[in-house]
Coordinates of C-alpha atoms in Angstrom, one line a residue:
M21 CA 14.3 10.4 4.0
L22 CA 10.7 11.3 3.1
L23 CA 8.5 9.2 0.9
E24 CA 6.8 11.2 -1.8
I25 CA 3.0 11.6 -1.3
Y26 CA 1.0 11.5 -4.4
P27 CA -2.4 13.2 -5.1
P28 CA -5.6 11.1 -5.1
G29 CA -5.8 8.7 -8.0
Q30 CA -2.1 8.9 -8.7
Y31 CA -0.7 6.6 -6.0
P32 CA 2.1 4.3 -7.1
L33 CA 0.7 0.8 -7.1
G34 CA -2.5 2.3 -5.7
I35 CA -1.1 2.8 -2.2
D36 CA -3.0 5.4 -0.2
P37 CA -1.0 8.4 1.2
T38 CA -2.0 7.5 4.7
T39 CA -0.3 4.1 4.3
F40 CA 2.8 5.9 2.9
Q41 CA 2.8 8.2 6.0
E42 CA 2.5 5.2 8.4
I43 CA 5.4 3.4 6.6
Q44 CA 7.5 6.6 6.7
A45 CA 6.8 7.1 10.4
N46 CA 7.7 3.5 11.2
Y47 CA 10.9 3.8 9.2
S48 CA 11.8 7.1 10.9
A49 CA 11.2 5.6 14.4
C50 CA 13.3 2.6 13.6
I51 CA 16.2 4.7 12.4
A52 CA 15.9 6.9 15.4
E53 CA 16.1 3.9 17.7
E54 CA 19.2 2.6 15.9
L55 CA 20.8 6.1 16.1
A56 CA 20.0 6.3 19.8
V57 CA 22.0 3.1 20.4
V58 CA 25.3 4.6 19.0
D59 CA 24.9 8.3 19.4
K60 CA 26.9 8.7 22.6
N61 CA 27.2 12.5 22.4
G62 CA 23.5 13.0 21.5
N63 CA 24.2 15.2 18.4
G64 CA 21.8 13.2 16.2
R65 CA 24.7 12.0 14.0
V66 CA 27.0 9.0 13.8
D67 CA 30.4 10.5 14.4
P68 CA 33.7 8.8 13.6
S69 CA 34.2 8.0 17.3
E70 CA 30.9 6.2 17.5
N71 CA 30.2 2.6 16.3
V72 CA 29.2 3.1 12.7
N73 CA 29.1 -0.6 12.0
L74 CA 26.6 -1.2 14.8
Y75 CA 24.4 1.6 13.3
R76 CA 24.7 0.2 9.8
T77 CA 23.6 -3.2 11.1
G78 CA 20.5 -1.6 12.7
E79 CA 19.9 0.5 9.6
M80 CA 20.0 -2.6 7.4
F81 CA 17.2 -4.1 9.6
C82 CA 15.1 -0.9 9.2
N83 CA 15.7 -0.9 5.5
E84 CA 14.5 -4.5 5.2
E85 CA 11.4 -3.6 7.3
L86 CA 10.7 -0.6 5.0
Q87 CA 11.1 -2.8 1.9
G88 CA 8.8 -5.4 3.3
S89 CA 6.2 -2.8 4.3
M90 CA 6.2 -1.3 0.8
R91 CA 5.9 -4.6 -0.9
H92 CA 3.0 -5.6 1.4
A93 CA 1.2 -2.3 0.9
G94 CA 1.6 -2.6 -2.9
E95 CA 0.3 -6.2 -2.9
M96 CA -2.7 -5.2 -0.8
A97 CA -3.5 -2.2 -3.1
A98 CA -3.2 -4.5 -6.1
S99 CA -5.5 -7.0 -4.5
Q100 CA -8.1 -4.3 -3.7
T101 CA -7.9 -3.1 -7.3
R102 CA -8.5 -6.6 -8.6
I103 CA -11.4 -7.1 -6.2
A104 CA -13.0 -3.8 -7.3
A105 CA -12.6 -4.9 -11.0
L106 CA -14.2 -8.3 -10.2
N107 CA -17.1 -6.6 -8.4
A108 CA -17.7 -4.3 -11.4
Q109 CA -17.7 -7.3 -13.7
Q110 CA -20.1 -9.2 -11.5
A111 CA -22.5 -6.2 -11.3
A112 CA -22.3 -5.8 -15.1
A113 CA -23.1 -9.6 -15.6
E114 CA -26.0 -9.4 -13.1
A115 CA -27.4 -6.4 -15.0
R116 CA -27.1 -8.2 -18.3
I117 CA -28.8 -11.3 -16.8
S118 CA -31.6 -9.1 -15.5
A119 CA -32.1 -7.4 -18.8
I120 CA -32.2 -10.7 -20.7
T121 CA -34.6 -12.2 -18.2
T122 CA -36.9 -9.2 -18.4
S123 CA -36.8 -9.5 -22.2
I124 CA -37.7 -13.2 -22.2
I125 CA -40.6 -12.5 -19.8
N126 CA -41.9 -9.6 -21.9
G127 CA -41.5 -11.7 -25.1
A128 CA -43.5 -14.5 -23.6
R129 CA -46.2 -12.2 -22.4
A130 CA -46.4 -10.5 -25.8
E131 CA -46.8 -13.9 -27.4
V132 CA -49.9 -14.6 -25.3
G133 CA -51.3 -11.1 -25.7
L134 CA -50.4 -9.7 -22.2
N135 CA -48.7 -6.4 -22.9

């Protein structure tokens, strides 16, 4: 299974493609390890003569790890988005404060004839 990689600016939940690739690689490695345990004839498949229940137990672990990794990546991306928005709000507030301060100073100077 391959995770779909999205173009820049179109990542689901804001998750970067590099993170998707890492998650996919980890999942693939996990599945490969589980397959290696049961694949007695080395054909890369779980045949009827091999222990499918053992594989499914391992696969379930890999799937849980995948789901956890995706949840974590989504939460981290959402946090980064919120932080960026807060930083932008703070910069805008600081710019407004600076403009108001400059206006007050210039108004006071004008009142005493210092323009």
